[in-house]
JSON list of C-alpha atoms in Angstrom, two decimals:
[
{"chain": "A", "resi": 1, "resn": "MET", "atom": "CA", "xyz": [-31.04, -7.11, -76.15]},
{"chain": "A", "resi": 2, "resn": "ASN", "atom": "CA", "xyz": [-31.47, -8.80, -72.76]},
{"chain": "A", "resi": 3, "resn": "LEU", "atom": "CA", "xyz": [-28.79, -9.94, -70.31]},
{"chain": "A", "resi": 4, "resn": "TYR", "atom": "CA", "xyz": [-28.64, -13.29, -68.56]},
{"chain": "A", "resi": 5, "resn": "LEU", "atom": "CA", "xyz": [-26.52, -13.34, -65.37]},
{"chain": "A", "resi": 6, "resn": "ARG", "atom": "CA", "xyz": [-25.55, -16.34, -63.26]},
{"chain": "A", "resi": 7, "resn": "TYR", "atom": "CA", "xyz": [-23.53, -16.77, -60.10]},
{"chain": "A", "resi": 8, "resn": "PHE", "atom": "CA", "xyz": [-23.70, -20.37, -58.82]},
{"chain": "A", "resi": 9, "resn": "ASP", "atom": "CA", "xyz": [-27.45, -21.06, -58.38]},
{"chain": "A", "resi": 10, "resn": "LYS", "atom": "CA", "xyz": [-28.48, -17.40, -58.54]},
{"chain": "A", "resi": 11, "resn": "GLU", "atom": "CA", "xyz": [-29.59, -16.35, -61.99]},
{"chain": "A", "resi": 12, "resn": "ILE", "atom": "CA", "xyz": [-31.65, -13.64, -63.63]},
{"chain": "A", "resi": 13, "resn": "LEU", "atom": "CA", "xyz": [-32.72, -12.44, -67.07]},
{"chain": "A", "resi": 14, "resn": "VAL", "atom": "CA", "xyz": [-32.99, -8.66, -67.30]},
{"chain": "A", "resi": 15, "resn": "ASN", "atom": "CA", "xyz": [-33.65, -6.19, -70.09]},
{"chain": "A", "resi": 16, "resn": "GLU", "atom": "CA", "xyz": [-31.78, -3.23, -68.55]},
{"chain": "A", "resi": 17, "resn": "VAL", "atom": "CA", "xyz": [-28.20, -2.87, -67.40]},
{"chain": "A", "resi": 18, "resn": "ASP", "atom": "CA", "xyz": [-29.32, -1.14, -64.19]},
{"chain": "A", "resi": 19, "resn": "ASP", "atom": "CA", "xyz": [-31.29, -4.26, -63.21]},
{"chain": "A", "resi": 20, "resn": "ALA", "atom": "CA", "xyz": [-28.22, -6.41, -63.84]},
{"chain": "A", "resi": 21, "resn": "ILE", "atom": "CA", "xyz": [-26.05, -4.15, -61.69]},
{"chain": "A", "resi": 22, "resn": "ALA", "atom": "CA", "xyz": [-28.66, -4.18, -58.92]},
{"chain": "A", "resi": 23, "resn": "PHE", "atom": "CA", "xyz": [-28.75, -7.99, -59.03]},
{"chain": "A", "resi": 24, "resn": "LEU", "atom": "CA", "xyz": [-24.96, -8.17, -58.71]},
{"chain": "A", "resi": 25, "resn": "ALA", "atom": "CA", "xyz": [-24.87, -5.53, -55.97]},
{"chain": "A", "resi": 26, "resn": "ASP", "atom": "CA", "xyz": [-27.20, -7.72, -53.85]},
{"chain": "A", "resi": 27, "resn": "ILE", "atom": "CA", "xyz": [-24.58, -10.49, -53.87]},
{"chain": "A", "resi": 28, "resn": "ASP", "atom": "CA", "xyz": [-22.01, -9.58, -51.20]},
{"chain": "A", "resi": 29, "resn": "GLU", "atom": "CA", "xyz": [-19.25, -11.88, -52.52]},
{"chain": "A", "resi": 30, "resn": "ILE", "atom": "CA", "xyz": [-19.08, -10.05, -55.87]},
{"chain": "A", "resi": 31, "resn": "GLY", "atom": "CA", "xyz": [-18.20, -6.70, -54.36]},
{"chain": "A", "resi": 32, "resn": "MET", "atom": "CA", "xyz": [-19.72, -4.31, -56.87]},
{"chain": "A", "resi": 33, "resn": "ASN", "atom": "CA", "xyz": [-17.52, -1.25, -57.48]},
{"chain": "A", "resi": 34, "resn": "PRO", "atom": "CA", "xyz": [-17.54, 1.63, -60.00]},
{"chain": "A", "resi": 35, "resn": "ASP", "atom": "CA", "xyz": [-14.96, -0.05, -62.29]},
{"chain": "A", "resi": 36, "resn": "LEU", "atom": "CA", "xyz": [-16.95, -3.29, -62.48]},
{"chain": "A", "resi": 37, "resn": "GLU", "atom": "CA", "xyz": [-20.16, -1.33, -63.04]},
{"chain": "A", "resi": 38, "resn": "GLN", "atom": "CA", "xyz": [-18.59, 0.64, -65.92]},
{"chain": "A", "resi": 39, "resn": "ASP", "atom": "CA", "xyz": [-17.17, -2.54, -67.48]},
{"chain": "A", "resi": 40, "resn": "ILE", "atom": "CA", "xyz": [-20.61, -4.19, -67.39]},
{"chain": "A", "resi": 41, "resn": "ARG", "atom": "CA", "xyz": [-22.20, -1.10, -68.97]},
{"chain": "A", "resi": 42, "resn": "ASN", "atom": "CA", "xyz": [-19.52, -1.09, -71.71]},
{"chain": "A", "resi": 43, "resn": "TYR", "atom": "CA", "xyz": [-20.11, -4.80, -72.40]},
{"chain": "A", "resi": 44, "resn": "ALA", "atom": "CA", "xyz": [-23.88, -4.30, -72.63]},
{"chain": "A", "resi": 45, "resn": "ALA", "atom": "CA", "xyz": [-23.47, -1.35, -75.02]},
{"chain": "A", "resi": 46, "resn": "SER", "atom": "CA", "xyz": [-20.90, -3.07, -77.25]},
{"chain": "A", "resi": 47, "resn": "ASP", "atom": "CA", "xyz": [-21.51, -5.18, -80.37]},
{"chain": "A", "resi": 48, "resn": "VAL", "atom": "CA", "xyz": [-19.80, -8.18, -78.76]},
{"chain": "A", "resi": 49, "resn": "PHE", "atom": "CA", "xyz": [-22.06, -11.22, -78.40]},
{"chain": "A", "resi": 50, "resn": "TYR", "atom": "CA", "xyz": [-19.81, -13.78, -76.73]},
{"chain": "A", "resi": 51, "resn": "PRO", "atom": "CA", "xyz": [-20.41, -14.46, -73.02]},
{"chain": "A", "resi": 52, "resn": "LYS", "atom": "CA", "xyz": [-18.35, -12.44, -70.55]},
{"chain": "A", "resi": 53, "resn": "ARG", "atom": "CA", "xyz": [-17.05, -13.92, -67.36]},
{"chain": "A", "resi": 54, "resn": "TYR", "atom": "CA", "xyz": [-15.84, -11.99, -64.33]},
{"chain": "A", "resi": 55, "resn": "LYS", "atom": "CA", "xyz": [-13.55, -13.38, -61.67]},
{"chain": "A", "resi": 56, "resn": "VAL", "atom": "CA", "xyz": [-14.80, -13.10, -58.10]},
{"chain": "A", "resi": 57, "resn": "ARG", "atom": "CA", "xyz": [-11.94, -15.05, -56.50]},
{"chain": "A", "resi": 58, "resn": "PRO", "atom": "CA", "xyz": [-9.66, -17.88, -57.69]},
{"chain": "A", "resi": 59, "resn": "ARG", "atom": "CA", "xyz": [-11.71, -20.37, -59.74]},
{"chain": "A", "resi": 60, "resn": "VAL", "atom": "CA", "xyz": [-14.99, -18.57, -58.95]},
{"chain": "A", "resi": 61, "resn": "TYR", "atom": "CA", "xyz": [-16.71, -16.47, -61.63]},
{"chain": "A", "resi": 62, "resn": "PHE", "atom": "CA", "xyz": [-20.03, -14.96, -62.56]},
{"chain": "A", "resi": 63, "resn": "ILE", "atom": "CA", "xyz": [-21.15, -14.87, -66.18]},
{"chain": "A", "resi": 64, "resn": "ILE", "atom": "CA", "xyz": [-23.10, -12.43, -68.35]},
{"chain": "A", "resi": 65, "resn": "ILE", "atom": "CA", "xyz": [-24.64, -13.53, -71.65]},
{"chain": "A", "resi": 66, "resn": "LYS", "atom": "CA", "xyz": [-26.39, -11.30, -74.19]},
{"chain": "A", "resi": 67, "resn": "THR", "atom": "CA", "xyz": [-29.55, -12.90, -75.49]},
{"chain": "A", "resi": 68, "resn": "GLU", "atom": "CA", "xyz": [-32.64, -12.11, -77.51]},
{"chain": "A", "resi": 69, "resn": "ALA", "atom": "CA", "xyz": [-34.77, -14.33, -75.26]},
{"chain": "A", "resi": 70, "resn": "SER", "atom": "CA", "xyz": [-37.60, -12.49, -73.53]},
{"chain": "A", "resi": 71, "resn": "THR", "atom": "CA", "xyz": [-38.22, -15.08, -70.80]},
{"chain": "A", "resi": 72, "resn": "MET", "atom": "CA", "xyz": [-36.01, -17.38, -68.76]},
{"chain": "A", "resi": 73, "resn": "GLN", "atom": "CA", "xyz": [-37.75, -20.40, -70.28]},
{"chain": "A", "resi": 74, "resn": "ASP", "atom": "CA", "xyz": [-36.95, -19.21, -73.83]},
{"chain": "A", "resi": 75, "resn": "PHE", "atom": "CA", "xyz": [-33.33, -18.71, -72.80]},
{"chain": "A", "resi": 76, "resn": "LYS", "atom": "CA", "xyz": [-33.09, -22.17, -71.23]},
{"chain": "A", "resi": 77, "resn": "GLU", "atom": "CA", "xyz": [-34.64, -23.77, -74.33]},
{"chain": "A", "resi": 78, "resn": "LYS", "atom": "CA", "xyz": [-32.27, -21.78, -76.59]},
{"chain": "A", "resi": 79, "resn": "LYS", "atom": "CA", "xyz": [-35.15, -20.35, -78.59]},
{"chain": "A", "resi": 80, "resn": "ALA", "atom": "CA", "xyz": [-33.53, -16.92, -79.02]},
{"chain": "A", "resi": 81, "resn": "VAL", "atom": "CA", "xyz": [-29.94, -17.73, -79.92]},
{"chain": "A", "resi": 82, "resn": "HIS", "atom": "CA", "xyz": [-28.17, -14.77, -81.53]},
{"chain": "A", "resi": 83, "resn": "SER", "atom": "CA", "xyz": [-27.76, -15.52, -85.23]},
{"chain": "A", "resi": 84, "resn": "GLY", "atom": "CA", "xyz": [-24.85, -13.15, -85.85]},
{"chain": "A", "resi": 85, "resn": "ALA", "atom": "CA", "xyz": [-24.31, -11.47, -89.23]},
{"chain": "A", "resi": 86, "resn": "GLN", "atom": "CA", "xyz": [-26.22, -14.13, -91.17]},
{"chain": "A", "resi": 87, "resn": "GLY", "atom": "CA", "xyz": [-29.62, -12.81, -90.12]},
{"chain": "A", "resi": 88, "resn": "ASP", "atom": "CA", "xyz": [-32.39, -15.20, -91.08]},
{"chain": "A", "resi": 89, "resn": "LYS", "atom": "CA", "xyz": [-30.30, -17.13, -93.59]},
{"chain": "A", "resi": 90, "resn": "MET", "atom": "CA", "xyz": [-29.57, -20.60, -92.32]},
{"chain": "A", "resi": 91, "resn": "SER", "atom": "CA", "xyz": [-26.51, -21.88, -94.17]},
{"chain": "A", "resi": 92, "resn": "PRO", "atom": "CA", "xyz": [-24.60, -24.88, -92.88]},
{"chain": "A", "resi": 93, "resn": "PRO", "atom": "CA", "xyz": [-21.34, -24.05, -91.14]},
{"chain": "A", "resi": 94, "resn": "THR", "atom": "CA", "xyz": [-18.13, -24.41, -93.12]},
{"chain": "A", "resi": 95, "resn": "VAL", "atom": "CA", "xyz": [-17.09, -27.46, -91.10]},
{"chain": "A", "resi": 96, "resn": "MET", "atom": "CA", "xyz": [-20.25, -29.26, -92.18]},
{"chain": "A", "resi": 97, "resn": "ARG", "atom": "CA", "xyz": [-19.66, -28.40, -95.85]},
{"chain": "A", "resi": 98, "resn": "LEU", "atom": "CA", "xyz": [-15.99, -29.40, -95.74]},
{"chain": "A", "resi": 99, "resn": "ASN", "atom": "CA", "xyz": [-16.57, -33.07, -96.62]},
{"chain": "A", "resi": 100, "resn": "GLU", "atom": "CA", "xyz": [-19.62, -32.52, -98.83]},
{"chain": "A", "resi": 101, "resn": "GLU", "atom": "CA", "xyz": [-18.72, -34.03, -102.21]},
{"chain": "A", "resi": 102, "resn": "ARG", "atom": "CA", "xyz": [-19.29, -31.69, -105.16]},
{"chain": "A", "resi": 103, "resn": "GLU", "atom": "CA", "xyz": [-16.85, -32.21, -107.98]},
{"chain": "A", "resi": 104, "resn": "GLY", "atom": "CA", "xyz": [-15.74, -29.04, -109.70]},
{"chain": "A", "resi": 105, "resn": "TRP", "atom": "CA", "xyz": [-13.65, -25.92, -109.33]},
{"chain": "A", "resi": 106, "resn": "TYR", "atom": "CA", "xyz": [-12.93, -24.53, -105.88]},
{"chain": "A", "resi": 107, "resn": "GLU", "atom": "CA", "xyz": [-11.25, -21.38, -104.71]},
{"chain": "A", "resi": 108, "resn": "GLY", "atom": "CA", "xyz": [-9.34, -21.90, -101.48]},
{"chain": "A", "resi": 109, "resn": "THR", "atom": "CA", "xyz": [-7.96, -19.09, -99.32]},
{"chain": "A", "resi": 110, "resn": "MET", "atom": "CA", "xyz": [-5.37, -19.85, -96.66]},
{"chain": "A", "resi": 111, "resn": "ASP", "atom": "CA", "xyz": [-3.50, -17.69, -94.16]},
{"chain": "A", "resi": 112, "resn": "PHE", "atom": "CA", "xyz": [-0.43, -19.53, -92.89]},
{"chain": "A", "resi": 113, "resn": "LYS", "atom": "CA", "xyz": [2.88, -18.94, -91.11]},
{"chain": "A", "resi": 114, "resn": "ARG", "atom": "CA", "xyz": [5.69, -19.11, -93.66]},
{"chain": "A", "resi": 115, "resn": "VAL", "atom": "CA", "xyz": [9.34, -19.48, -92.62]},
{"chain": "A", "resi": 116, "resn": "LEU", "atom": "CA", "xyz": [11.57, -16.97, -94.42]},
{"chain": "A", "resi": 117, "resn": "LEU", "atom": "CA", "xyz": [15.27, -16.17, -94.22]},
{"chain": "A", "resi": 118, "resn": "VAL", "atom": "CA", "xyz": [16.09, -12.63, -93.07]},
{"chain": "A", "resi": 119, "resn": "PRO", "atom": "CA", "xyz": [18.94, -11.63, -95.46]},
{"chain": "A", "resi": 120, "resn": "GLY", "atom": "CA", "xyz": [20.81, -9.25, -93.13]},
{"chain": "A", "resi": 121, "resn": "THR", "atom": "CA", "xyz": [20.99, -11.55, -90.12]},
{"chain": "A", "resi": 122, "resn": "GLY", "atom": "CA", "xyz": [20.91, -15.02, -91.64]},
{"chain": "A", "resi": 123, "resn": "LYS", "atom": "CA", "xyz": [18.15, -15.96, -89.19]},
{"chain": "A", "resi": 124, "resn": "PHE", "atom": "CA", "xyz": [14.72, -17.32, -89.98]},
{"chain": "A", "resi": 125, "resn": "GLN", "atom": "CA", "xyz": [11.39, -15.80, -89.01]},
{"chain": "A", "resi": 126, "resn": "TYR", "atom": "CA", "xyz": [7.72, -16.65, -89.33]},
{"chain": "A", "resi": 127, "resn": "ARG", "atom": "CA", "xyz": [5.76, -14.34, -91.58]},
{"chain": "A", "resi": 128, "resn": "ASP", "atom": "CA", "xyz": [1.98, -14.31, -92.03]},
{"chain": "A", "resi": 129, "resn": "THR", "atom": "CA", "xyz": [1.24, -15.21, -95.65]},
{"chain": "A", "resi": 130, "resn": "HIS", "atom": "CA", "xyz": [-2.06, -15.03, -97.51]},
{"chain": "A", "resi": 131, "resn": "PHE", "atom": "CA", "xyz": [-2.46, -17.59, -100.32]},
{"chain": "A", "resi": 132, "resn": "VAL", "atom": "CA", "xyz": [-5.35, -17.98, -102.77]},
{"chain": "A", "resi": 133, "resn": "ALA", "atom": "CA", "xyz": [-5.63, -20.79, -105.33]},
{"chain": "A", "resi": 134, "resn": "ARG", "atom": "CA", "xyz": [-8.22, -22.22, -107.70]},
{"chain": "A", "resi": 135, "resn": "CYS", "atom": "CA", "xyz": [-8.13, -25.94, -108.23]},
{"chain": "A", "resi": 136, "resn": "LYS", "atom": "CA", "xyz": [-10.21, -28.90, -109.34]},
{"chain": "A", "resi": 137, "resn": "ALA", "atom": "CA", "xyz": [-11.38, -30.90, -106.33]},
{"chain": "A", "resi": 138, "resn": "ILE", "atom": "CA", "xyz": [-14.21, -33.12, -105.16]},
{"chain": "A", "resi": 139, "resn": "SER", "atom": "CA", "xyz": [-14.79, -31.38, -101.80]},
{"chain": "A", "resi": 140, "resn": "GLY", "atom": "CA", "xyz": [-13.62, -28.53, -99.62]},
{"chain": "A", "resi": 141, "resn": "MET", "atom": "CA", "xyz": [-11.30, -30.95, -97.79]},
{"chain": "A", "resi": 142, "resn": "ASP", "atom": "CA", "xyz": [-9.80, -32.11, -101.08]},
{"chain": "A", "resi": 143, "resn": "CYS", "atom": "CA", "xyz": [-9.22, -28.45, -101.99]},
{"chain": "A", "resi": 144, "resn": "TYR", "atom": "CA", "xyz": [-7.45, -27.91, -98.66]},
{"chain": "A", "resi": 145, "resn": "ASN", "atom": "CA", "xyz": [-5.27, -31.00, -99.15]},
{"chain": "A", "resi": 146, "resn": "ARG", "atom": "CA", "xyz": [-4.29, -29.94, -102.69]},
{"chain": "A", "resi": 147, "resn": "ILE", "atom": "CA", "xyz": [-3.30, -26.45, -101.50]},
{"chain": "A", "resi": 148, "resn": "VAL", "atom": "CA", "xyz": [-1.23, -27.82, -98.59]},
{"chain": "A", "resi": 149, "resn": "ASP", "atom": "CA", "xyz": [0.49, -30.35, -100.89]},
{"chain": "A", "resi": 150, "resn": "HIS", "atom": "CA", "xyz": [1.31, -27.58, -103.37]},
{"chain": "A", "resi": 151, "resn": "LEU", "atom": "CA", "xyz": [2.67, -25.24, -100.69]},
{"chain": "A", "resi": 152, "resn": "SER", "atom": "CA", "xyz": [4.62, -27.87, -98.77]},
{"chain": "A", "resi": 153, "resn": "GLN", "atom": "CA", "xyz": [6.68, -28.56, -101.92]},
{"chain": "A", "resi": 154, "resn": "ARG", "atom": "CA", "xyz": [7.49, -24.86, -102.34]},
{"chain": "A", "resi": 155, "resn": "VAL", "atom": "CA", "xyz": [8.05, -23.40, -98.86]},
{"chain": "A", "resi": 156, "resn": "ASP", "atom": "CA", "xyz": [10.32, -24.25, -95.93]},
{"chain": "A", "resi": 157, "resn": "GLY", "atom": "CA", "xyz": [9.27, -27.44, -94.12]},
{"chain": "A", "resi": 158, "resn": "ARG", "atom": "CA", "xyz": [8.95, -25.54, -90.83]},
{"chain": "A", "resi": 159, "resn": "SER", "atom": "CA", "xyz": [6.08, -23.43, -92.19]},
{"chain": "A", "resi": 160, "resn": "GLN", "atom": "CA", "xyz": [2.82, -23.89, -90.29]},
{"chain": "A", "resi": 161, "resn": "PHE", "atom": "CA", "xyz": [-0.45, -24.54, -92.08]},
{"chain": "A", "resi": 162, "resn": "PRO", "atom": "CA", "xyz": [-3.83, -23.94, -90.41]},
{"chain": "A", "resi": 163, "resn": "SER", "atom": "CA", "xyz": [-6.45, -26.56, -89.75]},
{"chain": "A", "resi": 164, "resn": "ALA", "atom": "CA", "xyz": [-9.02, -27.03, -92.50]},
{"chain": "A", "resi": 165, "resn": "LYS", "atom": "CA", "xyz": [-11.71, -26.47, -89.85]},
{"chain": "A", "resi": 166, "resn": "GLY", "atom": "CA", "xyz": [-10.20, -23.22, -88.56]},
{"chain": "A", "resi": 167, "resn": "LYS", "atom": "CA", "xyz": [-10.83, -19.61, -89.46]},
{"chain": "A", "resi": 168, "resn": "ASN", "atom": "CA", "xyz": [-7.63, -19.33, -91.53]},
{"chain": "A", "resi": 169, "resn": "PHE", "atom": "CA", "xyz": [-8.91, -21.57, -94.32]},
{"chain": "A", "resi": 170, "resn": "LYS", "atom": "CA", "xyz": [-11.94, -20.71, -96.43]},
{"chain": "A", "resi": 171, "resn": "PHE", "atom": "CA", "xyz": [-13.20, -22.25, -99.64]},
{"chain": "A", "resi": 172, "resn": "GLN", "atom": "CA", "xyz": [-15.84, -21.52, -102.20]},
{"chain": "A", "resi": 173, "resn": "TYR", "atom": "CA", "xyz": [-17.36, -23.82, -104.79]},
{"chain": "A", "resi": 174, "resn": "LEU", "atom": "CA", "xyz": [-17.07, -22.12, -108.20]},
{"chain": "A", "resi": 175, "resn": "GLY", "atom": "CA", "xyz": [-18.80, -24.60, -110.50]},
{"chain": "A", "resi": 176, "resn": "ARG", "atom": "CA", "xyz": [-18.59, -27.85, -112.42]},
{"chain": "A", "resi": 177, "resn": "CYS", "atom": "CA", "xyz": [-15.47, -29.04, -114.28]},
{"chain": "A", "resi": 178, "resn": "LYS", "atom": "CA", "xyz": [-15.62, -28.79, -118.06]}
]
């Protein structure tokens, strides 16, 4: 795994953490110290693949990005984008499949904030609730709408439902209707 670092117009692609630290140490404004060095080493050794940004002063940052690109040109052309847990499988993201029409049975899973009365105090509180339902629908969005309609008739109106495009709603196509 290589590291791409950028501070304003200074940038570098390195394959070792020591090279990255040396690059940052050459920039006086950053002020390399043992804590920052250890944090960069921990980031490089971790399984985290999102970019990390470090504050130099108010509204001024430098950024570190893990990449599989071997050259700066490959990185700039996004030829070595990390594919995550999917590996070589290229499946369309859930958001793209949400409106794809496929009539049949769907299983929808939703995590939402449900308003419940606390018996001892008479006050209300939000509680994380996991809900799974199977329904006939024509798309993932239709499945989402049917689940929200069903729940909104049965829970307190102040309950909060997630976006269909968010991580708290998942759906799976089960098959054709009989």
